[in-house]
Amino acid sequence: MSSRDRRVLESVQPKYIFQIKGLNNREHSERLFYWHAFLKAEPPAHLSEVSRRIIDACQGLPLSLKVMGAHLHGYNDESYWDESLRRLRQNVTDIVNVLKISLNGLEANEMEAFLDICCFLIGEEEETACSVLEGCYGLGRTYLEALKNRCLITIAEHRSLDYDFYERRKRSRVIEVHDQIRDMGRRIIREERRDRAWDEETAEDILKDEMALPKIRGLSISSDFSFPKEATKCKSLPQLKILVVKQVDRCVEGIWETFRAKKFLEKVRCEELRWLKWRRAPFRDVPLGICSKSLRVLDLAESAIKRLPTVSLTNLQSLDMSNCYFLKGFGSSTEKLKHLRYLNLNDSHNLKCPTKEIEGLRSLELLTVRNCKSLRTLSSLATTLRTLHLSECESLESLEASSSLPHLRDLTLRGCDKIKALYCKGCQSLERLQLIRCYELESLEMPSLPNLRHLNLDGCHKLKEVDCGGCQSLQHLELFWCHRLESLEMHSLPNLRHVTLHGCDKLKELDCGGLPSLQTIYVKCQSLKRISFLPRSLQRLGLKGCDNLRFVDGLDTLTNLRGVRIERCPSIAEESLPEHIKRLPRLPTNWFWKYYSIDLE
């Protein structure tokens, strides 16, 4: 447990409290600073002395060393370094003022983007942040990259808290900011700008100031926030670009001048609004005040909305309507959503046959639909589509569009029981293909998928043949419970590293010839009789429950093998194994699941 407030630690009555100090090793401080300032272990000769003085002034604080190094990176003028050193020495007692030096040189919009992140975007996914900043300032990823290069933000990979076996590798990239850098940004708002409110205390303070109301750019409040009397007179928030409302399901009686968020937004125009996030919103219709044509990112997940007024949202780029139980459709033709790139319709159970609405979105890049019982066919999707996830769409019978999606990279079909055939000829950019619990799938055609790296087929009970010959970039092949699979063609795949075959009980032969990169193979197939041509590159071999397996060719050539486990394979006698394999450590019983839970990216 760590805290910057000693009283917090003392409140839990710890046995010991340790004071964490700065880097007391001079070499460590130099290494940290030099790598951020020069991207190498030594400074240029003409900056050597001033570098040492700056390192001394940072007093071993890692954050100061990183931020100052990143701030000075790319500047070779010694006078600029001397000036930065003077400013650093003037503020050395206040870490926030030290960090503030790093904001010098930021462009105006980069500064605005930094302040937006400090107030509203910490913890949001990178794609969301990109869309918000692009909507506000014209550039998103460029500004994120600039701030990251200055060590003002980081983008970290997080696993979802909702663990799903099939999505075990999926990670989200989220925005993170060091607490002290965040506090620096918020101090600038509080003391100088007064144009953003990230909590209700700040919101109440700013909204009481009638001079600040026309300038407010961002607001984060709860749905039961008591708006000050001064704010209730306001008819417009002309500069408001970001609005985050946290739904609170309680009713609190207020005095007469108190307004709740919904009522307030019904009468106040927010014509420059770019991002609205209001999850679990209670309204059936979007309040008129926030139906802005400037809106780029709209997140109404888990809300009670019935229809979306597409006419008023013509510049929308990202839309999250997941878990909107009452959603029945879109207010008018989705052709008006010409710029929509990201659409999430997961678990909107009452959505009536959205085929036409989805096919009308011609700029779509990401589409995810789950538990849409009325979706029957998709025949004409946007050629811009990059990610397509369809889950538990039990009425879906055909996906004809899969043959003409040249930019599609990620295709997942899960629980789509009625699909019988999938033809992927026109998906040359496809990198990941997952077909899970597609029980009726009989035919899978992959004639040429040169970029496919991950193939996962699970529970495709009627599939008899899989031909991976056209997937020269394939790295991971996973087949589970394909009960009728009789033929698997994976010969001559130069990049294949991991193979898993589990419950494919009609498969009798496995040819591993032409797999020079294969590292791991796990097989549990009851009827398998022969495994041929295991390559020298193999490092882990697991065979389990292969009752009829008699021949494993190439065991004596596996000089790189590090671990092996052969279990419940009665026709393979341990004494018949080569001596070097007998001496290898046995992989633990649960080795496969440990291996399978790691990130294979």
Coordinates of C-alpha atoms in Angstrom, one line a residue, residues 29-562:
S29 CA 19.7 9.1 -12.3
E30 CA 22.0 9.8 -15.2
R31 CA 20.8 6.7 -17.1
L32 CA 17.2 7.7 -16.7
F33 CA 17.7 11.3 -17.8
Y34 CA 20.1 10.6 -20.7
W35 CA 17.8 8.0 -22.3
H36 CA 14.9 10.4 -22.2
A37 CA 16.9 13.4 -23.4
F38 CA 19.2 11.8 -25.9
L39 CA 17.9 8.3 -26.5
K40 CA 21.4 7.0 -25.6
A41 CA 23.5 6.4 -22.5
E42 CA 25.9 9.4 -22.9
P43 CA 25.2 13.1 -23.6
P44 CA 26.9 15.1 -26.4
A45 CA 30.1 16.7 -25.1
H46 CA 28.8 20.3 -25.3
L47 CA 25.8 19.4 -23.1
S48 CA 27.6 17.1 -20.7
E49 CA 28.1 19.7 -17.9
V50 CA 24.6 21.3 -18.1
S51 CA 23.1 17.8 -18.1
R52 CA 24.9 17.0 -14.8
R53 CA 23.6 20.2 -13.2
I54 CA 20.0 19.5 -14.4
I55 CA 20.3 16.0 -12.9
D56 CA 21.4 17.5 -9.6
A57 CA 18.5 19.9 -9.6
C58 CA 16.0 17.1 -10.1
Q59 CA 17.2 15.6 -6.7
G60 CA 16.8 12.0 -7.8
L61 CA 13.0 12.3 -8.5
P62 CA 12.3 9.8 -11.3
L63 CA 9.3 11.7 -12.6
S64 CA 11.3 15.0 -12.8
L65 CA 14.2 13.3 -14.5
K66 CA 11.9 11.6 -17.1
V67 CA 9.8 14.7 -17.8
M68 CA 12.8 17.1 -18.0
G69 CA 14.6 14.7 -20.2
A70 CA 11.7 14.4 -22.6
H71 CA 11.2 18.2 -22.5
L72 CA 14.8 18.8 -23.6
H73 CA 14.9 16.0 -26.2
G74 CA 15.7 17.3 -29.6
Y75 CA 17.2 20.7 -28.4
N76 CA 21.0 21.0 -29.0
D77 CA 21.3 24.7 -28.1
E78 CA 23.2 25.0 -24.8
S79 CA 21.6 28.3 -24.0
Y80 CA 18.2 26.7 -24.1
W81 CA 19.4 24.1 -21.7
D82 CA 20.8 26.8 -19.4
E83 CA 17.5 28.7 -19.4
S84 CA 15.6 25.5 -18.5
L85 CA 18.1 24.9 -15.7
R86 CA 17.5 28.4 -14.3
R87 CA 13.7 27.8 -14.3
L88 CA 14.2 24.4 -12.7
R89 CA 16.2 25.9 -9.9
Q90 CA 13.6 28.6 -9.3
N91 CA 10.9 26.0 -8.8
V92 CA 12.9 23.1 -7.3
T93 CA 10.9 23.0 -4.1
D94 CA 7.6 22.5 -5.9
I95 CA 7.4 19.3 -8.0
V96 CA 4.3 20.7 -9.8
N97 CA 6.2 23.8 -10.9
V98 CA 9.1 21.7 -12.0
L99 CA 6.8 19.6 -14.2
K100 CA 5.2 22.7 -15.5
I101 CA 8.4 23.6 -17.3
S102 CA 7.7 20.6 -19.6
L103 CA 4.6 22.3 -21.0
N104 CA 6.8 25.0 -22.6
G105 CA 6.9 24.4 -26.3
L106 CA 3.5 22.7 -26.5
E107 CA 1.3 24.0 -29.3
A108 CA -1.9 25.6 -28.3
N109 CA -4.1 22.6 -29.3
E110 CA -1.6 20.2 -27.7
M111 CA -2.0 22.1 -24.5
E112 CA -5.8 22.0 -24.7
A113 CA -5.6 18.2 -25.4
F114 CA -3.4 17.8 -22.4
L115 CA -5.8 19.6 -20.1
D116 CA -8.7 17.6 -21.5
I117 CA -6.9 14.4 -20.7
C118 CA -6.0 15.5 -17.2
C119 CA -9.7 16.4 -16.5
F120 CA -11.7 13.8 -18.4
L121 CA -9.8 11.2 -20.4
I122 CA -7.7 9.3 -17.8
G123 CA -8.8 5.7 -17.9
E124 CA -10.5 6.0 -21.3
E125 CA -9.5 3.7 -24.2
E126 CA -7.0 5.1 -26.7
E127 CA -9.5 5.0 -29.5
T128 CA -12.1 6.9 -27.6
A129 CA -9.5 9.6 -26.7
C130 CA -8.4 9.8 -30.3
S131 CA -11.9 10.3 -31.5
V132 CA -12.6 13.0 -28.8
L133 CA -9.5 14.9 -29.5
E134 CA -9.9 14.7 -33.2
G135 CA -13.4 16.0 -32.8
C136 CA -12.3 18.9 -30.7
Y137 CA -9.0 19.9 -32.4
G138 CA -8.8 18.1 -35.8
L139 CA -6.1 15.7 -34.7
G140 CA -6.2 12.9 -32.2
R141 CA -3.4 10.4 -32.5
T142 CA -0.9 13.0 -33.4
Y143 CA -1.5 14.9 -30.1
L144 CA -1.5 11.7 -28.1
E145 CA 1.8 10.8 -29.6
A146 CA 3.3 14.2 -28.9
L147 CA 2.2 14.1 -25.2
K148 CA 3.5 10.6 -24.9
N149 CA 6.9 11.6 -26.3
R150 CA 7.1 14.3 -23.6
C151 CA 6.3 11.7 -20.9
L152 CA 3.2 13.7 -20.0
I153 CA 0.9 10.7 -20.6
T154 CA 1.3 6.9 -21.1
I155 CA -0.8 4.4 -23.0
A156 CA -1.0 1.2 -21.1
E157 CA -2.4 -2.2 -22.0
H158 CA -5.1 -3.4 -19.5
R159 CA -7.0 -6.7 -19.4
S160 CA -10.8 -6.5 -19.0
L161 CA -12.1 -7.2 -15.5
D162 CA -14.8 -9.3 -17.1
Y163 CA -12.8 -12.5 -17.9
D164 CA -14.0 -14.4 -20.9
F165 CA -12.1 -17.5 -22.0
Y166 CA -12.5 -16.7 -25.7
E167 CA -11.4 -13.1 -25.2
R168 CA -8.5 -14.0 -22.9
R169 CA -5.9 -12.3 -25.2
K170 CA -7.9 -9.2 -25.7
R171 CA -6.5 -6.1 -24.1
S172 CA -7.5 -2.5 -24.1
R173 CA -5.1 0.3 -24.4
V174 CA -6.0 3.1 -22.0
I175 CA -4.8 6.6 -21.2
E176 CA -2.8 6.9 -18.0
V177 CA -1.3 10.1 -16.4
H178 CA 0.9 10.2 -13.3
D179 CA -1.0 11.7 -10.3
Q180 CA 1.4 14.6 -10.1
I181 CA 1.2 15.5 -13.8
R182 CA -2.6 15.2 -13.5
D183 CA -2.6 17.5 -10.5
M184 CA -0.4 20.0 -12.4
G185 CA -2.9 20.1 -15.3
R186 CA -5.8 20.6 -12.9
R187 CA -4.0 23.3 -11.0
I188 CA -3.7 25.2 -14.2
I189 CA -7.4 24.9 -14.7
R190 CA -8.3 25.9 -11.1
E191 CA -5.9 28.9 -10.9
E192 CA -5.6 30.2 -14.4
R193 CA -8.2 28.9 -16.9
R194 CA -11.4 28.1 -15.0
D195 CA -12.9 26.5 -18.1
R196 CA -13.2 22.8 -17.2
A197 CA -14.8 21.0 -14.2
W198 CA -13.8 17.4 -13.5
D199 CA -15.7 16.9 -10.3
E200 CA -18.8 18.5 -8.6
E201 CA -16.8 20.7 -6.3
T202 CA -15.0 22.3 -9.2
A203 CA -18.3 22.4 -11.2
E204 CA -20.2 24.2 -8.5
D205 CA -17.4 26.8 -8.1
I206 CA -17.2 27.5 -11.9
L207 CA -20.9 27.4 -12.6
K208 CA -21.5 30.1 -9.9
D209 CA -19.3 32.4 -11.9
E210 CA -21.5 34.0 -14.6
M211 CA -18.3 35.2 -16.4
A212 CA -17.0 31.7 -16.6
L213 CA -20.1 30.0 -18.0
P214 CA -19.6 31.2 -21.7
K215 CA -16.1 29.9 -21.6
I216 CA -16.6 26.4 -20.0
R217 CA -15.1 23.7 -22.3
G218 CA -15.7 20.5 -20.3
L219 CA -18.0 19.4 -17.5
S220 CA -18.2 16.2 -15.5
I221 CA -21.1 15.9 -13.1
S222 CA -23.5 13.3 -11.6
S223 CA -27.1 13.1 -12.8
D224 CA -28.4 14.5 -9.5
F225 CA -26.0 17.5 -9.4
S226 CA -27.7 20.6 -7.9
F227 CA -27.0 23.3 -10.5
P228 CA -26.3 26.7 -8.8
K229 CA -28.9 29.4 -9.3
E230 CA -26.6 31.4 -11.6
A231 CA -26.4 28.4 -14.0
T232 CA -30.2 28.0 -14.3
K233 CA -30.4 31.3 -16.0
C234 CA -28.1 30.2 -18.7
K235 CA -29.6 29.4 -22.1
S236 CA -26.4 28.3 -23.9
L237 CA -23.0 26.9 -23.2
P238 CA -21.4 28.0 -26.5
Q239 CA -17.9 26.5 -25.8
L240 CA -18.9 23.2 -24.1
K241 CA -17.1 20.4 -26.0
I242 CA -17.1 17.6 -23.4
L243 CA -19.9 16.5 -21.1
V244 CA -19.7 13.4 -18.9
V245 CA -22.7 12.6 -16.7
K246 CA -22.5 9.9 -14.1
Q247 CA -25.9 8.4 -13.5
V248 CA -27.0 8.3 -9.8
D249 CA -30.1 6.2 -9.1
R250 CA -31.5 8.1 -6.2
C251 CA -34.0 10.9 -5.7
V252 CA -32.9 13.8 -3.5
E253 CA -35.3 16.5 -2.7
G254 CA -33.8 19.9 -3.3
I255 CA -34.7 23.5 -2.8
W256 CA -36.6 25.4 -5.5
E257 CA -33.7 26.6 -7.5
T258 CA -32.1 23.2 -7.8
F259 CA -32.0 21.7 -11.4
R260 CA -31.1 18.1 -12.2
A261 CA -28.9 17.3 -15.2
K262 CA -31.6 16.1 -17.6
K263 CA -33.9 19.1 -16.9
F264 CA -31.0 21.5 -17.2
L265 CA -29.9 20.0 -20.6
E266 CA -33.4 20.2 -22.0
K267 CA -33.3 24.0 -21.9
V268 CA -29.6 24.8 -22.5
R269 CA -28.1 24.6 -26.0
C270 CA -24.7 23.0 -26.3
E271 CA -24.0 23.5 -30.0
E272 CA -20.3 22.8 -29.9
L273 CA -20.6 19.6 -28.0
R274 CA -18.1 16.9 -29.3
W275 CA -18.3 14.1 -26.6
L276 CA -21.3 13.1 -24.6
K277 CA -20.9 10.2 -22.1
W278 CA -24.0 9.4 -20.1
R279 CA -24.2 5.7 -19.2
R280 CA -27.4 4.3 -17.7
A281 CA -29.2 7.5 -18.7
P282 CA -32.9 7.4 -17.7
F283 CA -34.4 9.2 -20.7
R284 CA -36.2 7.6 -23.7
D285 CA -35.2 10.5 -26.0
V286 CA -32.0 12.5 -26.1
P287 CA -32.5 15.9 -24.6
L288 CA -32.6 18.6 -27.3
G289 CA -29.9 20.7 -25.8
I290 CA -27.3 18.0 -26.5
C291 CA -28.5 16.9 -29.9
S292 CA -25.6 18.8 -31.5
K293 CA -24.6 18.5 -35.1
S294 CA -21.0 18.9 -33.9
L295 CA -21.2 15.7 -31.7
R296 CA -18.5 13.2 -32.6
V297 CA -18.5 10.6 -29.8
L298 CA -21.8 9.5 -28.1
D299 CA -21.8 6.9 -25.3
L300 CA -25.3 6.0 -24.1
A301 CA -24.5 2.4 -23.0
E302 CA -27.1 0.9 -20.7
S303 CA -29.5 3.8 -21.2
A304 CA -33.3 3.7 -21.5
I305 CA -33.3 5.4 -25.0
K306 CA -35.8 4.1 -27.5
R307 CA -34.7 5.7 -30.8
L308 CA -31.7 7.7 -31.8
P309 CA -32.3 11.0 -33.7
T310 CA -29.8 10.5 -36.5
V311 CA -31.0 13.6 -38.3
S312 CA -29.4 15.8 -35.6
L313 CA -26.1 13.8 -35.4
T314 CA -24.8 14.0 -38.9
N315 CA -21.1 14.3 -37.9
L316 CA -21.1 11.4 -35.4
Q317 CA -18.0 9.2 -35.6
S318 CA -18.4 6.8 -32.6
L319 CA -21.6 5.4 -31.1
D320 CA -22.0 3.1 -28.1
M321 CA -25.5 1.8 -27.7
S322 CA -24.7 -1.4 -25.9
N323 CA -27.1 -2.8 -23.3
C324 CA -29.8 -0.4 -24.4
Y325 CA -32.7 -2.8 -23.6
F326 CA -35.5 -0.4 -24.9
L327 CA -33.7 0.5 -28.1
K328 CA -35.9 -0.4 -31.1
G329 CA -34.3 1.4 -33.9
F330 CA -32.9 4.6 -35.3
G331 CA -35.0 7.7 -35.7
S332 CA -34.5 7.9 -39.5
S333 CA -32.2 6.6 -42.2
T334 CA -28.6 5.9 -41.0
E335 CA -27.4 7.2 -44.4
K336 CA -27.3 10.5 -42.7
L337 CA -24.6 9.1 -40.4
K338 CA -22.0 9.5 -43.2
H339 CA -19.0 9.8 -40.8
L340 CA -19.8 7.0 -38.3
R341 CA -16.8 4.7 -37.9
Y342 CA -17.4 2.8 -34.6
L343 CA -20.8 1.2 -33.7
N344 CA -21.5 -1.0 -30.6
L345 CA -24.9 -2.6 -30.5
N346 CA -24.1 -5.3 -28.0
D347 CA -27.1 -6.7 -25.9
S348 CA -29.7 -4.3 -27.3
H349 CA -32.1 -7.2 -27.3
N350 CA -35.2 -5.4 -28.7
L351 CA -33.5 -3.9 -31.7
K352 CA -35.7 -4.7 -34.7
C353 CA -33.9 -6.3 -37.6
P354 CA -31.1 -3.7 -38.0
T355 CA -29.8 -5.0 -41.3
K356 CA -30.8 -1.9 -43.4
E357 CA -29.5 0.4 -40.7
I358 CA -26.1 -1.3 -40.5
E359 CA -25.8 -1.7 -44.3
G360 CA -26.5 2.1 -44.7
L361 CA -23.3 3.0 -42.7
R362 CA -20.7 3.4 -45.5
S363 CA -17.8 4.7 -43.4
L364 CA -18.0 2.0 -40.7
E365 CA -14.7 0.6 -39.4
L366 CA -15.7 -1.3 -36.3
L367 CA -19.0 -3.1 -35.8
T368 CA -19.9 -5.2 -32.8
V369 CA -23.3 -6.8 -32.3
R370 CA -24.3 -9.3 -29.6
N371 CA -27.6 -10.9 -28.7
C372 CA -29.5 -9.4 -31.6
K373 CA -32.2 -12.1 -32.2
S374 CA -33.7 -10.5 -35.3
L375 CA -30.5 -10.1 -37.4
R376 CA -30.8 -12.6 -40.2
T377 CA -28.4 -11.5 -43.0
L378 CA -25.7 -9.0 -43.8
S379 CA -24.9 -8.8 -47.5
S380 CA -23.6 -5.3 -48.1
L381 CA -21.2 -3.9 -45.4
A382 CA -19.0 -0.9 -45.8
T383 CA -15.7 -1.8 -47.5
T384 CA -13.9 0.4 -44.9
L385 CA -14.8 -2.2 -42.1
R386 CA -11.7 -3.3 -40.1
T387 CA -13.3 -5.1 -37.2
L388 CA -16.5 -7.2 -37.2
H389 CA -17.7 -9.0 -34.1
L390 CA -21.1 -10.8 -34.2
S391 CA -22.0 -12.8 -31.1
E392 CA -25.1 -14.8 -30.1
C393 CA -27.0 -13.7 -33.2
E394 CA -28.9 -16.9 -33.3
S395 CA -31.0 -16.0 -36.4
L396 CA -28.1 -15.0 -38.6
E397 CA -28.1 -17.3 -41.6
S398 CA -25.6 -15.6 -44.0
L399 CA -22.7 -13.2 -44.1
E400 CA -22.3 -12.6 -47.8
A401 CA -20.4 -9.4 -47.1
S402 CA -17.4 -11.4 -45.9
S403 CA -16.4 -12.0 -49.5
S404 CA -15.9 -8.3 -50.2
L405 CA -14.2 -6.6 -47.2
P406 CA -10.7 -5.7 -48.4
H407 CA -9.7 -3.9 -45.1
L408 CA -11.2 -6.3 -42.6
R409 CA -8.6 -7.4 -40.0
D410 CA -10.5 -9.0 -37.2
L411 CA -13.6 -11.2 -37.8
T412 CA -15.4 -13.0 -34.9
L413 CA -18.6 -15.0 -35.1
R414 CA -19.7 -16.5 -31.9
G415 CA -22.9 -18.4 -31.2
C416 CA -24.2 -17.8 -34.7
D417 CA -25.9 -21.1 -34.9
K418 CA -27.5 -21.0 -38.3
I419 CA -24.5 -20.0 -40.5
K420 CA -23.6 -22.9 -42.7
A421 CA -20.9 -21.5 -45.0
L422 CA -18.3 -18.7 -44.8
Y423 CA -16.4 -17.6 -47.8
C424 CA -13.4 -15.3 -47.1
K425 CA -12.0 -14.7 -50.5
G426 CA -12.2 -10.9 -50.5
C427 CA -10.6 -10.5 -47.0
Q428 CA -6.9 -10.1 -48.0
S429 CA -6.2 -8.0 -44.9
L430 CA -7.7 -10.4 -42.4
E431 CA -5.3 -11.0 -39.4
R432 CA -7.6 -12.8 -36.9
L433 CA -10.5 -15.2 -37.6
Q434 CA -12.5 -16.6 -34.7
L435 CA -15.5 -18.9 -35.3
I436 CA -16.9 -20.1 -32.0
R437 CA -20.0 -22.2 -31.4
C438 CA -21.1 -22.0 -35.0
Y439 CA -22.7 -25.4 -34.7
E440 CA -24.1 -25.6 -38.3
L441 CA -21.0 -24.4 -40.1
E442 CA -20.2 -27.0 -42.8
S443 CA -17.9 -25.0 -45.2
L444 CA -15.1 -22.6 -44.5
E445 CA -13.2 -21.4 -47.6
M446 CA -9.9 -19.5 -47.1
P447 CA -8.4 -19.6 -50.6
S448 CA -5.9 -16.8 -49.9
L449 CA -5.5 -14.9 -46.6
P450 CA -1.9 -13.8 -46.8
N451 CA -2.1 -11.7 -43.6
L452 CA -4.0 -14.2 -41.3
R453 CA -2.0 -14.7 -38.1
H454 CA -4.6 -16.2 -35.7
L455 CA -7.2 -18.9 -36.6
N456 CA -9.5 -20.2 -33.8
L457 CA -12.3 -22.6 -34.6
D458 CA -14.2 -23.8 -31.5
G459 CA -17.4 -25.9 -31.4
C460 CA -17.8 -26.0 -35.2
H461 CA -19.3 -29.5 -34.9
K462 CA -20.2 -30.0 -38.6
L463 CA -17.0 -28.7 -40.1
K464 CA -15.2 -31.6 -41.9
E465 CA -12.3 -29.9 -43.6
V466 CA -9.9 -27.0 -42.9
D467 CA -7.4 -25.9 -45.4
C468 CA -4.8 -23.4 -44.2
G469 CA -2.6 -23.6 -47.3
G470 CA -3.3 -20.0 -48.3
C471 CA -2.5 -18.6 -44.9
Q472 CA 1.3 -18.1 -45.2
S473 CA 1.5 -15.7 -42.2
L474 CA -0.4 -18.0 -39.8
Q475 CA 1.2 -18.1 -36.4
H476 CA -1.5 -19.6 -34.1
L477 CA -3.9 -22.4 -35.0
E478 CA -6.4 -23.5 -32.5
L479 CA -9.1 -26.1 -33.1
F480 CA -11.5 -27.1 -30.3
W481 CA -14.4 -29.6 -30.4
C482 CA -14.7 -29.8 -34.2
H483 CA -16.1 -33.3 -33.8
R484 CA -16.5 -34.1 -37.5
L485 CA -13.2 -32.7 -38.7
E486 CA -11.5 -35.3 -40.9
S487 CA -8.9 -33.3 -42.8
L488 CA -6.5 -30.6 -41.7
E489 CA -4.2 -29.1 -44.2
M490 CA -1.4 -27.1 -42.6
H491 CA 1.6 -28.1 -44.7
S492 CA 4.2 -25.6 -45.6
L493 CA 3.3 -22.7 -43.2
P494 CA 6.6 -21.0 -42.5
N495 CA 5.4 -18.8 -39.6
L496 CA 3.2 -21.2 -37.7
R497 CA 4.4 -21.3 -34.1
H498 CA 1.6 -22.8 -31.9
V499 CA -0.9 -25.5 -32.8
T500 CA -3.7 -26.7 -30.5
L501 CA -6.0 -29.6 -31.5
H502 CA -8.6 -30.6 -28.8
G503 CA -11.6 -32.8 -29.2
C504 CA -11.3 -33.2 -32.9
D505 CA -12.1 -36.9 -32.5
K506 CA -12.5 -37.9 -36.2
L507 CA -9.0 -36.6 -37.2
K508 CA -6.7 -39.6 -37.9
E509 CA -3.5 -38.0 -39.3
L510 CA -1.6 -34.9 -38.6
D511 CA 1.1 -33.8 -41.1
C512 CA 3.5 -31.3 -39.6
G513 CA 5.8 -31.1 -42.6
G514 CA 7.0 -27.7 -43.7
L515 CA 6.5 -26.0 -40.4
P516 CA 10.1 -24.7 -39.6
S517 CA 8.9 -22.2 -36.9
L518 CA 6.7 -24.6 -34.9
Q519 CA 7.4 -24.2 -31.1
T520 CA 4.4 -25.7 -29.3
I521 CA 1.9 -28.4 -30.2
Y522 CA -0.8 -29.7 -28.0
V523 CA -3.0 -32.6 -29.2
K524 CA -6.0 -34.3 -27.6
C525 CA -7.8 -36.2 -30.4
Q526 CA -9.1 -39.7 -29.6
S527 CA -9.0 -41.2 -33.1
L528 CA -5.6 -39.7 -34.2
K529 CA -3.2 -42.5 -35.4
R530 CA -0.2 -40.7 -36.7
I531 CA 1.7 -37.4 -36.3
S532 CA 4.3 -37.0 -39.1
F533 CA 7.3 -34.8 -39.6
L534 CA 7.6 -32.9 -36.3
P535 CA 10.2 -30.1 -36.9
R536 CA 13.4 -29.6 -35.1
S537 CA 12.2 -26.2 -33.9
L538 CA 9.6 -27.8 -31.5
Q539 CA 10.1 -26.7 -27.9
R540 CA 7.0 -28.1 -26.1
L541 CA 5.0 -31.2 -26.9
G542 CA 1.8 -32.3 -25.2
L543 CA -0.2 -35.4 -26.1
K544 CA -3.2 -36.4 -24.1
G545 CA -6.1 -38.8 -24.5
C546 CA -4.9 -39.9 -28.0
D547 CA -6.2 -43.5 -27.5
N548 CA -5.2 -44.7 -31.0
L549 CA -2.0 -42.8 -31.5
R550 CA 0.8 -45.2 -32.5
F551 CA 3.3 -43.3 -34.6
V552 CA 5.0 -40.0 -33.8
D553 CA 7.6 -39.4 -36.5
G554 CA 10.6 -37.3 -35.8
L555 CA 10.9 -37.6 -32.0
D556 CA 14.6 -38.5 -32.3
T557 CA 15.3 -35.2 -34.2
L558 CA 13.7 -32.9 -31.6
T559 CA 17.0 -31.5 -30.2
N560 CA 15.3 -28.2 -29.2
L561 CA 12.6 -29.8 -27.1
R562 CA 12.5 -28.3 -23.6

